[in-house]
Amino acid sequence: MKKYILIIFVLSIVIGCEDVVEIDVPKDDTRLSIDALIRIDTETSTTRVAIKATETTSFFEEIEPAVLDQIQLLNTSSNTITDLVEDPSDSGVYVANLPTRELMEGDFQLNILYNNEQYEATTTFVPTVPFDDVKQGDGTLFSEDETEIVVSYTDVANSDDYYLFDFGFNEYLVSEDTFYPGQSFEFSYFYEDGLEAGRKLNISILGVDEAFYNYMNQLIVQSGGDQGPFQTPAATVRGNIINTTDSDNLALGYFALCQEYRETVILE
């Protein structure tokens, strides 16, 4: 919604009637990619855990769902194991229902078996604070087509806190409390394209640890850079999912358990 990527795929350039110039596009090895951001509403008794597994493919090809041999969640504190099964209506998405209280306690390890290789990641639940207010503003930055959303919340004192904001349309923002510890904080977020009146916007605040904050910050910076459609990122953003069978064959993605508060704004 906020950013558009224009991809022009040049198959060949014909000069005169005979000369053909072929353009090679970069090809990357296929890698496993895991979206294991678990959003937890602590006011519910049960949480649906959904983990998406895909395969990164060569340049310009569609991303395909990955068929996992096994995927489990291990609570290393209680030594309980939960098997996830593929959602029959959503290929590549593996699901399970767990008690919310259990997800908030102890250390968790994600175990994946894929193509005879073992992948692991560990995390713990990270709490957050609710919004004080989320509302539509009337300000603009560069054009009259922008939509302003004003967000406010109060940080917890005496702790280092990190936040991830989800504004929908794959638009994210991260913040740390270095300059506002224990204080109320307000900021504006602008959607660049005009959104029609009556549209509902779901906006979330999630608690994250420092490592996930840094990971998301790198992703946001790379996606907002000046790289063209034929360029690849200068460096792969490495998450916390480790290939314990072959360390050179790294997986992409992240495993995190985050408390989430969500508010809905109806645009005027």
PDB file of C-alpha atoms in Angstrom:
ATOM      1  CA  MET A   1       0.000   0.000   0.000  1.00  0.00           C
ATOM      2  CA  LYS A   2       2.758   2.387   0.963  1.00  0.00           C
ATOM      3  CA  LYS A   3       5.408   1.290  -1.454  1.00  0.00           C
ATOM      4  CA  TYR A   4       5.143  -0.156  -4.908  1.00  0.00           C
ATOM      5  CA  ILE A   5       7.869  -2.120  -6.624  1.00  0.00           C
ATOM      6  CA  LEU A   6       7.849  -1.873 -10.388  1.00  0.00           C
ATOM      7  CA  ILE A   7       9.358  -4.965 -11.949  1.00  0.00           C
ATOM      8  CA  ILE A   8      10.228  -4.937 -15.628  1.00  0.00           C
ATOM      9  CA  PHE A   9      11.279  -8.316 -16.932  1.00  0.00           C
ATOM     10  CA  VAL A  10      13.351  -7.872 -20.103  1.00  0.00           C
ATOM     11  CA  LEU A  11      13.470 -11.135 -22.010  1.00  0.00           C
ATOM     12  CA  SER A  12      15.520  -9.861 -24.928  1.00  0.00           C
ATOM     13  CA  ILE A  13      16.353  -6.758 -26.874  1.00  0.00           C
ATOM     14  CA  VAL A  14      16.309  -7.103 -30.620  1.00  0.00           C
ATOM     15  CA  ILE A  15      18.755  -4.816 -32.380  1.00  0.00           C
ATOM     16  CA  GLY A  16      17.997  -4.494 -36.073  1.00  0.00           C
ATOM     17  CA  CYS A  17      16.545  -7.837 -37.105  1.00  0.00           C
ATOM     18  CA  GLU A  18      19.181 -10.303 -35.946  1.00  0.00           C
ATOM     19  CA  ASP A  19      21.223  -9.270 -32.897  1.00  0.00           C
ATOM     20  CA  VAL A  20      19.776 -10.452 -29.594  1.00  0.00           C
ATOM     21  CA  VAL A  21      21.086  -9.344 -26.219  1.00  0.00           C
ATOM     22  CA  GLU A  22      20.196 -11.709 -23.379  1.00  0.00           C
ATOM     23  CA  ILE A  23      20.039 -10.295 -19.888  1.00  0.00           C
ATOM     24  CA  ASP A  24      20.908 -12.642 -17.044  1.00  0.00           C
ATOM     25  CA  VAL A  25      19.016 -12.121 -13.824  1.00  0.00           C
ATOM     26  CA  PRO A  26      20.448 -13.254 -10.479  1.00  0.00           C
ATOM     27  CA  LYS A  27      19.500 -16.655  -9.165  1.00  0.00           C
ATOM     28  CA  ASP A  28      19.618 -17.616  -5.527  1.00  0.00           C
ATOM     29  CA  ASP A  29      19.634 -21.052  -3.989  1.00  0.00           C
ATOM     30  CA  THR A  30      16.280 -22.226  -2.703  1.00  0.00           C
ATOM     31  CA  ARG A  31      15.998 -21.631   1.034  1.00  0.00           C
ATOM     32  CA  LEU A  32      13.439 -22.424   3.682  1.00  0.00           C
ATOM     33  CA  SER A  33      11.629 -19.348   4.983  1.00  0.00           C
ATOM     34  CA  ILE A  34       9.636 -19.437   8.228  1.00  0.00           C
ATOM     35  CA  ASP A  35       7.126 -16.840   9.437  1.00  0.00           C
ATOM     36  CA  ALA A  36       6.678 -17.811  13.080  1.00  0.00           C
ATOM     37  CA  LEU A  37       5.533 -14.542  14.621  1.00  0.00           C
ATOM     38  CA  ILE A  38       2.964 -15.706  17.175  1.00  0.00           C
ATOM     39  CA  ARG A  39       0.641 -12.889  18.260  1.00  0.00           C
ATOM     40  CA  ILE A  40      -0.836 -13.483  21.699  1.00  0.00           C
ATOM     41  CA  ASP A  41      -3.973 -11.881  23.099  1.00  0.00           C
ATOM     42  CA  THR A  42      -3.580 -12.513  26.821  1.00  0.00           C
ATOM     43  CA  GLU A  43      -7.301 -11.986  27.421  1.00  0.00           C
ATOM     44  CA  THR A  44      -8.170 -15.196  25.546  1.00  0.00           C
ATOM     45  CA  SER A  45      -7.830 -18.667  27.041  1.00  0.00           C
ATOM     46  CA  THR A  46      -6.556 -20.314  23.848  1.00  0.00           C
ATOM     47  CA  THR A  47      -4.190 -19.104  21.143  1.00  0.00           C
ATOM     48  CA  ARG A  48      -4.139 -20.408  17.592  1.00  0.00           C
ATOM     49  CA  VAL A  49      -0.511 -20.867  16.646  1.00  0.00           C
ATOM     50  CA  ALA A  50      -0.007 -20.555  12.875  1.00  0.00           C
ATOM     51  CA  ILE A  51       3.444 -20.862  11.308  1.00  0.00           C
ATOM     52  CA  LYS A  52       3.927 -20.275   7.591  1.00  0.00           C
ATOM     53  CA  ALA A  53       6.624 -22.203   5.727  1.00  0.00           C
ATOM     54  CA  THR A  54       7.671 -21.235   2.208  1.00  0.00           C
ATOM     55  CA  GLU A  55      10.543 -21.804  -0.181  1.00  0.00           C
ATOM     56  CA  THR A  56      12.438 -18.872  -1.613  1.00  0.00           C
ATOM     57  CA  THR A  57      12.884 -19.415  -5.323  1.00  0.00           C
ATOM     58  CA  SER A  58      14.933 -18.038  -8.178  1.00  0.00           C
ATOM     59  CA  PHE A  59      14.532 -14.424  -9.240  1.00  0.00           C
ATOM     60  CA  PHE A  60      10.984 -13.398 -10.260  1.00  0.00           C
ATOM     61  CA  GLU A  61       9.474 -16.839  -9.586  1.00  0.00           C
ATOM     62  CA  GLU A  62       6.493 -17.277  -7.307  1.00  0.00           C
ATOM     63  CA  ILE A  63       7.109 -18.161  -3.678  1.00  0.00           C
ATOM     64  CA  GLU A  64       5.935 -21.710  -3.072  1.00  0.00           C
ATOM     65  CA  PRO A  65       4.661 -23.280   0.182  1.00  0.00           C
ATOM     66  CA  ALA A  66       7.142 -25.638   1.818  1.00  0.00           C
ATOM     67  CA  VAL A  67       6.162 -29.196   2.710  1.00  0.00           C
ATOM     68  CA  LEU A  68       7.678 -29.877   6.118  1.00  0.00           C
ATOM     69  CA  ASP A  69       8.434 -33.383   7.332  1.00  0.00           C
ATOM     70  CA  GLN A  70       7.742 -32.343  10.927  1.00  0.00           C
ATOM     71  CA  ILE A  71       7.190 -29.198  12.974  1.00  0.00           C
ATOM     72  CA  GLN A  72       6.939 -29.105  16.770  1.00  0.00           C
ATOM     73  CA  LEU A  73       6.849 -26.642  19.636  1.00  0.00           C
ATOM     74  CA  LEU A  74       8.756 -27.698  22.745  1.00  0.00           C
ATOM     75  CA  ASN A  75       8.240 -25.972  26.073  1.00  0.00           C
ATOM     76  CA  THR A  76      11.686 -26.585  27.516  1.00  0.00           C
ATOM     77  CA  SER A  77      10.551 -25.561  30.999  1.00  0.00           C
ATOM     78  CA  SER A  78       7.742 -28.142  31.245  1.00  0.00           C
ATOM     79  CA  ASN A  79       9.151 -30.526  28.600  1.00  0.00           C
ATOM     80  CA  THR A  80       5.818 -30.621  26.749  1.00  0.00           C
ATOM     81  CA  ILE A  81       5.760 -31.105  22.978  1.00  0.00           C
ATOM     82  CA  THR A  82       3.038 -29.927  20.596  1.00  0.00           C
ATOM     83  CA  ASP A  83       2.900 -31.159  17.004  1.00  0.00           C
ATOM     84  CA  LEU A  84       1.646 -28.705  14.395  1.00  0.00           C
ATOM     85  CA  VAL A  85      -0.323 -29.965  11.395  1.00  0.00           C
ATOM     86  CA  GLU A  86      -0.813 -28.379   8.002  1.00  0.00           C
ATOM     87  CA  ASP A  87      -4.011 -26.386   7.643  1.00  0.00           C
ATOM     88  CA  PRO A  88      -6.024 -28.236   4.956  1.00  0.00           C
ATOM     89  CA  SER A  89      -7.364 -24.927   3.660  1.00  0.00           C
ATOM     90  CA  ASP A  90      -4.028 -23.079   3.610  1.00  0.00           C
ATOM     91  CA  SER A  91      -1.070 -24.886   2.080  1.00  0.00           C
ATOM     92  CA  GLY A  92       2.222 -24.327   3.877  1.00  0.00           C
ATOM     93  CA  VAL A  93       0.589 -23.056   7.088  1.00  0.00           C
ATOM     94  CA  TYR A  94       1.015 -25.301  10.127  1.00  0.00           C
ATOM     95  CA  VAL A  95      -1.329 -24.835  13.072  1.00  0.00           C
ATOM     96  CA  ALA A  96      -2.116 -25.898  16.629  1.00  0.00           C
ATOM     97  CA  ASN A  97      -4.216 -24.554  19.496  1.00  0.00           C
ATOM     98  CA  LEU A  98      -2.394 -24.019  22.789  1.00  0.00           C
ATOM     99  CA  PRO A  99      -3.449 -22.619  26.166  1.00  0.00           C
ATOM    100  CA  THR A 100      -2.504 -18.950  26.210  1.00  0.00           C
ATOM    101  CA  ARG A 101      -1.132 -19.190  29.739  1.00  0.00           C
ATOM    102  CA  GLU A 102       1.273 -21.929  28.650  1.00  0.00           C
ATOM    103  CA  LEU A 103       2.676 -19.733  25.862  1.00  0.00           C
ATOM    104  CA  MET A 104       3.337 -16.972  28.390  1.00  0.00           C
ATOM    105  CA  GLU A 105       5.433 -19.186  30.649  1.00  0.00           C
ATOM    106  CA  GLY A 106       8.781 -20.847  30.071  1.00  0.00           C
ATOM    107  CA  ASP A 107      11.165 -21.062  27.149  1.00  0.00           C
ATOM    108  CA  PHE A 108       9.975 -22.374  23.799  1.00  0.00           C
ATOM    109  CA  GLN A 109      11.900 -24.152  21.077  1.00  0.00           C
ATOM    110  CA  LEU A 110      10.677 -24.497  17.506  1.00  0.00           C
ATOM    111  CA  ASN A 111      11.847 -27.732  15.861  1.00  0.00           C
ATOM    112  CA  ILE A 112      11.474 -28.285  12.116  1.00  0.00           C
ATOM    113  CA  LEU A 113      12.499 -31.223   9.957  1.00  0.00           C
ATOM    114  CA  TYR A 114      12.704 -30.337   6.263  1.00  0.00           C
ATOM    115  CA  ASN A 115      14.489 -32.189   3.461  1.00  0.00           C
ATOM    116  CA  ASN A 116      16.322 -34.324   6.034  1.00  0.00           C
ATOM    117  CA  GLU A 117      17.720 -31.253   7.765  1.00  0.00           C
ATOM    118  CA  GLN A 118      16.900 -30.064  11.279  1.00  0.00           C
ATOM    119  CA  TYR A 119      16.101 -26.420  12.061  1.00  0.00           C
ATOM    120  CA  GLU A 120      15.739 -24.913  15.546  1.00  0.00           C
ATOM    121  CA  ALA A 121      14.855 -21.580  17.126  1.00  0.00           C
ATOM    122  CA  THR A 122      14.216 -20.516  20.719  1.00  0.00           C
ATOM    123  CA  THR A 123      12.256 -17.653  22.227  1.00  0.00           C
ATOM    124  CA  THR A 124      10.255 -16.501  25.239  1.00  0.00           C
ATOM    125  CA  PHE A 125       7.050 -14.511  25.570  1.00  0.00           C
ATOM    126  CA  VAL A 126       7.497 -10.724  25.415  1.00  0.00           C
ATOM    127  CA  PRO A 127       4.745  -8.541  26.929  1.00  0.00           C
ATOM    128  CA  THR A 128       3.787  -5.051  25.820  1.00  0.00           C
ATOM    129  CA  VAL A 129       1.578  -2.121  26.833  1.00  0.00           C
ATOM    130  CA  PRO A 130      -1.846  -1.247  25.393  1.00  0.00           C
ATOM    131  CA  PHE A 131      -2.512   1.822  23.299  1.00  0.00           C
ATOM    132  CA  ASP A 132      -3.590   4.940  25.140  1.00  0.00           C
ATOM    133  CA  ASP A 133      -5.235   6.171  21.955  1.00  0.00           C
ATOM    134  CA  VAL A 134      -5.306   5.515  18.214  1.00  0.00           C
ATOM    135  CA  LYS A 135      -7.092   8.074  16.071  1.00  0.00           C
ATOM    136  CA  GLN A 136      -7.178   9.672  12.651  1.00  0.00           C
ATOM    137  CA  GLY A 137      -5.437  13.022  12.319  1.00  0.00           C
ATOM    138  CA  ASP A 138      -5.731  15.711   9.667  1.00  0.00           C
ATOM    139  CA  GLY A 139      -2.041  16.395   9.074  1.00  0.00           C
ATOM    140  CA  THR A 140      -0.014  15.730   5.919  1.00  0.00           C
ATOM    141  CA  LEU A 141       3.664  15.484   5.019  1.00  0.00           C
ATOM    142  CA  PHE A 142       4.019  15.876   1.273  1.00  0.00           C
ATOM    143  CA  SER A 143       0.596  15.679  -0.361  1.00  0.00           C
ATOM    144  CA  GLU A 144      -3.100  16.032   0.344  1.00  0.00           C
ATOM    145  CA  ASP A 145      -3.653  12.335  -0.411  1.00  0.00           C
ATOM    146  CA  GLU A 146      -1.949  11.133   2.771  1.00  0.00           C
ATOM    147  CA  THR A 147      -3.841   9.740   5.742  1.00  0.00           C
ATOM    148  CA  GLU A 148      -2.510  10.488   9.227  1.00  0.00           C
ATOM    149  CA  ILE A 149      -2.919   8.085  12.149  1.00  0.00           C
ATOM    150  CA  VAL A 150      -1.939   9.363  15.603  1.00  0.00           C
ATOM    151  CA  VAL A 151      -0.769   6.707  18.065  1.00  0.00           C
ATOM    152  CA  SER A 152      -0.089   7.140  21.780  1.00  0.00           C
ATOM    153  CA  TYR A 153       0.967   4.733  24.529  1.00  0.00           C
ATOM    154  CA  THR A 154       2.734   4.793  27.893  1.00  0.00           C
ATOM    155  CA  ASP A 155       6.039   3.003  28.336  1.00  0.00           C
ATOM    156  CA  VAL A 156       6.813   0.862  31.380  1.00  0.00           C
ATOM    157  CA  ALA A 157       9.387   2.412  33.712  1.00  0.00           C
ATOM    158  CA  ASN A 158      12.625   0.727  34.839  1.00  0.00           C
ATOM    159  CA  SER A 159      12.963  -1.628  31.877  1.00  0.00           C
ATOM    160  CA  ASP A 160      14.318  -1.541  28.341  1.00  0.00           C
ATOM    161  CA  ASP A 161      11.302  -1.949  26.078  1.00  0.00           C
ATOM    162  CA  TYR A 162      11.009  -2.531  22.343  1.00  0.00           C
ATOM    163  CA  TYR A 163       7.883  -2.225  20.221  1.00  0.00           C
ATOM    164  CA  LEU A 164       6.705  -3.402  16.813  1.00  0.00           C
ATOM    165  CA  PHE A 165       3.767  -1.594  15.198  1.00  0.00           C
ATOM    166  CA  ASP A 166       1.723  -3.241  12.448  1.00  0.00           C
ATOM    167  CA  PHE A 167      -0.235  -0.758  10.334  1.00  0.00           C
ATOM    168  CA  GLY A 168      -1.557  -3.294   7.827  1.00  0.00           C
ATOM    169  CA  PHE A 169      -0.685  -3.520   4.127  1.00  0.00           C
ATOM    170  CA  ASN A 170       2.683  -5.044   5.183  1.00  0.00           C
ATOM    171  CA  GLU A 171       3.678  -1.718   6.739  1.00  0.00           C
ATOM    172  CA  TYR A 172       5.620  -1.917  10.002  1.00  0.00           C
ATOM    173  CA  LEU A 173       7.446   0.412  12.354  1.00  0.00           C
ATOM    174  CA  VAL A 174       9.736  -0.306  15.310  1.00  0.00           C
ATOM    175  CA  SER A 175      10.494   1.827  18.345  1.00  0.00           C
ATOM    176  CA  GLU A 176      12.585   1.592  21.506  1.00  0.00           C
ATOM    177  CA  ASP A 177      12.075   3.559  24.699  1.00  0.00           C
ATOM    178  CA  THR A 178      15.586   5.057  24.922  1.00  0.00           C
ATOM    179  CA  PHE A 179      14.287   8.629  24.814  1.00  0.00           C
ATOM    180  CA  TYR A 180      10.963   8.158  26.629  1.00  0.00           C
ATOM    181  CA  PRO A 181      11.442   5.570  29.412  1.00  0.00           C
ATOM    182  CA  GLY A 182       8.372   5.357  31.636  1.00  0.00           C
ATOM    183  CA  GLN A 183       6.668   8.219  29.797  1.00  0.00           C
ATOM    184  CA  SER A 184       3.706   8.682  27.500  1.00  0.00           C
ATOM    185  CA  PHE A 185       4.742   8.845  23.859  1.00  0.00           C
ATOM    186  CA  GLU A 186       2.836   9.974  20.779  1.00  0.00           C
ATOM    187  CA  PHE A 187       3.702   9.839  17.094  1.00  0.00           C
ATOM    188  CA  SER A 188       2.028  10.133  13.706  1.00  0.00           C
ATOM    189  CA  TYR A 189       2.113   7.565  10.927  1.00  0.00           C
ATOM    190  CA  PHE A 190       1.199   8.505   7.369  1.00  0.00           C
ATOM    191  CA  TYR A 191      -0.253   6.285   4.670  1.00  0.00           C
ATOM    192  CA  GLU A 192       1.009   7.747   1.411  1.00  0.00           C
ATOM    193  CA  ASP A 193      -1.952   6.775  -0.761  1.00  0.00           C
ATOM    194  CA  GLY A 194      -5.411   8.143  -0.244  1.00  0.00           C
ATOM    195  CA  LEU A 195      -7.685   5.791   1.686  1.00  0.00           C
ATOM    196  CA  GLU A 196     -11.422   6.089   1.286  1.00  0.00           C
ATOM    197  CA  ALA A 197     -13.764   7.186   4.082  1.00  0.00           C
ATOM    198  CA  GLY A 198     -15.361   4.301   5.942  1.00  0.00           C
ATOM    199  CA  ARG A 199     -12.353   2.031   5.548  1.00  0.00           C
ATOM    200  CA  LYS A 200     -11.343   0.064   8.645  1.00  0.00           C
ATOM    201  CA  LEU A 201      -7.689   0.040   9.672  1.00  0.00           C
ATOM    202  CA  ASN A 202      -6.477  -2.578  12.141  1.00  0.00           C
ATOM    203  CA  ILE A 203      -3.409  -1.304  13.978  1.00  0.00           C
ATOM    204  CA  SER A 204      -1.380  -3.397  16.422  1.00  0.00           C
ATOM    205  CA  ILE A 205       1.328  -2.883  19.019  1.00  0.00           C
ATOM    206  CA  LEU A 206       3.486  -5.911  19.827  1.00  0.00           C
ATOM    207  CA  GLY A 207       6.150  -6.482  22.451  1.00  0.00           C
ATOM    208  CA  VAL A 208       9.499  -7.629  21.054  1.00  0.00           C
ATOM    209  CA  ASP A 209      12.946  -8.245  22.469  1.00  0.00           C
ATOM    210  CA  GLU A 210      16.071  -6.417  21.332  1.00  0.00           C
ATOM    211  CA  ALA A 211      17.126  -9.131  18.873  1.00  0.00           C
ATOM    212  CA  PHE A 212      13.752  -9.164  17.089  1.00  0.00           C
ATOM    213  CA  TYR A 213      13.692  -5.355  17.138  1.00  0.00           C
ATOM    214  CA  ASN A 214      17.054  -5.287  15.344  1.00  0.00           C
ATOM    215  CA  TYR A 215      15.891  -7.932  12.858  1.00  0.00           C
ATOM    216  CA  MET A 216      12.715  -6.042  11.962  1.00  0.00           C
ATOM    217  CA  ASN A 217      14.582  -2.742  11.780  1.00  0.00           C
ATOM    218  CA  GLN A 218      16.970  -4.214   9.199  1.00  0.00           C
ATOM    219  CA  LEU A 219      14.073  -5.603   7.159  1.00  0.00           C
ATOM    220  CA  ILE A 220      12.293  -2.251   7.187  1.00  0.00           C
ATOM    221  CA  VAL A 221      15.468  -0.408   6.157  1.00  0.00           C
ATOM    222  CA  GLN A 222      16.180  -2.826   3.308  1.00  0.00           C
ATOM    223  CA  SER A 223      12.624  -2.775   1.981  1.00  0.00           C
ATOM    224  CA  GLY A 224      12.657   1.028   2.002  1.00  0.00           C
ATOM    225  CA  GLY A 225      16.007   1.434   0.275  1.00  0.00           C
ATOM    226  CA  ASP A 226      16.852   2.595  -3.219  1.00  0.00           C
ATOM    227  CA  GLN A 227      17.522  -0.837  -4.670  1.00  0.00           C
ATOM    228  CA  GLY A 228      16.146  -1.492  -8.116  1.00  0.00           C
ATOM    229  CA  PRO A 229      14.253  -4.569  -9.301  1.00  0.00           C
ATOM    230  CA  PHE A 230      17.403  -6.315 -10.597  1.00  0.00           C
ATOM    231  CA  GLN A 231      19.385  -5.854  -7.398  1.00  0.00           C
ATOM    232  CA  THR A 232      19.616  -8.149  -4.406  1.00  0.00           C
ATOM    233  CA  PRO A 233      20.032  -6.991  -0.788  1.00  0.00           C
ATOM    234  CA  ALA A 234      23.606  -6.240   0.231  1.00  0.00           C
ATOM    235  CA  ALA A 235      23.312  -8.826   2.991  1.00  0.00           C
ATOM    236  CA  THR A 236      20.780 -11.449   3.975  1.00  0.00           C
ATOM    237  CA  VAL A 237      18.862 -10.461   7.091  1.00  0.00           C
ATOM    238  CA  ARG A 238      19.452 -13.421   9.359  1.00  0.00           C
ATOM    239  CA  GLY A 239      16.782 -14.378  11.847  1.00  0.00           C
ATOM    240  CA  ASN A 240      16.966 -16.733  14.818  1.00  0.00           C
ATOM    241  CA  ILE A 241      16.212 -19.980  12.966  1.00  0.00           C
ATOM    242  CA  ILE A 242      19.328 -22.164  12.825  1.00  0.00           C
ATOM    243  CA  ASN A 243      20.039 -25.134  10.588  1.00  0.00           C
ATOM    244  CA  THR A 244      21.688 -27.576  12.990  1.00  0.00           C
ATOM    245  CA  THR A 245      22.399 -30.082  10.207  1.00  0.00           C
ATOM    246  CA  ASP A 246      24.129 -27.747   7.735  1.00  0.00           C
ATOM    247  CA  SER A 247      25.017 -24.309   9.070  1.00  0.00           C
ATOM    248  CA  ASP A 248      25.789 -23.037   5.559  1.00  0.00           C
ATOM    249  CA  ASN A 249      22.203 -23.697   4.454  1.00  0.00           C
ATOM    250  CA  LEU A 250      20.596 -21.038   6.591  1.00  0.00           C
ATOM    251  CA  ALA A 251      16.860 -20.526   6.885  1.00  0.00           C
ATOM    252  CA  LEU A 252      15.155 -17.165   6.618  1.00  0.00           C
ATOM    253  CA  GLY A 253      12.544 -15.835   9.019  1.00  0.00           C
ATOM    254  CA  TYR A 254      11.974 -15.510  12.741  1.00  0.00           C
ATOM    255  CA  PHE A 255      10.323 -17.241  15.701  1.00  0.00           C
ATOM    256  CA  ALA A 256       8.792 -14.950  18.337  1.00  0.00           C
ATOM    257  CA  LEU A 257       6.033 -14.992  20.960  1.00  0.00           C
ATOM    258  CA  CYS A 258       4.641 -11.462  21.273  1.00  0.00           C
ATOM    259  CA  GLN A 259       1.799  -9.977  23.255  1.00  0.00           C
ATOM    260  CA  GLU A 260      -0.437  -7.952  20.953  1.00  0.00           C
ATOM    261  CA  TYR A 261      -2.975  -5.195  21.476  1.00  0.00           C
ATOM    262  CA  ARG A 262      -5.078  -4.192  18.479  1.00  0.00           C
ATOM    263  CA  GLU A 263      -7.252  -1.184  17.769  1.00  0.00           C
ATOM    264  CA  THR A 264      -9.538  -0.464  14.811  1.00  0.00           C
ATOM    265  CA  VAL A 265      -9.857   2.981  13.261  1.00  0.00           C
ATOM    266  CA  ILE A 266     -12.719   3.775  10.861  1.00  0.00           C
ATOM    267  CA  LEU A 267     -11.616   6.527   8.526  1.00  0.00           C
ATOM    268  CA  GLU A 268     -13.761   9.629   8.194  1.00  0.00           C
TER     269      GLU A 268
END
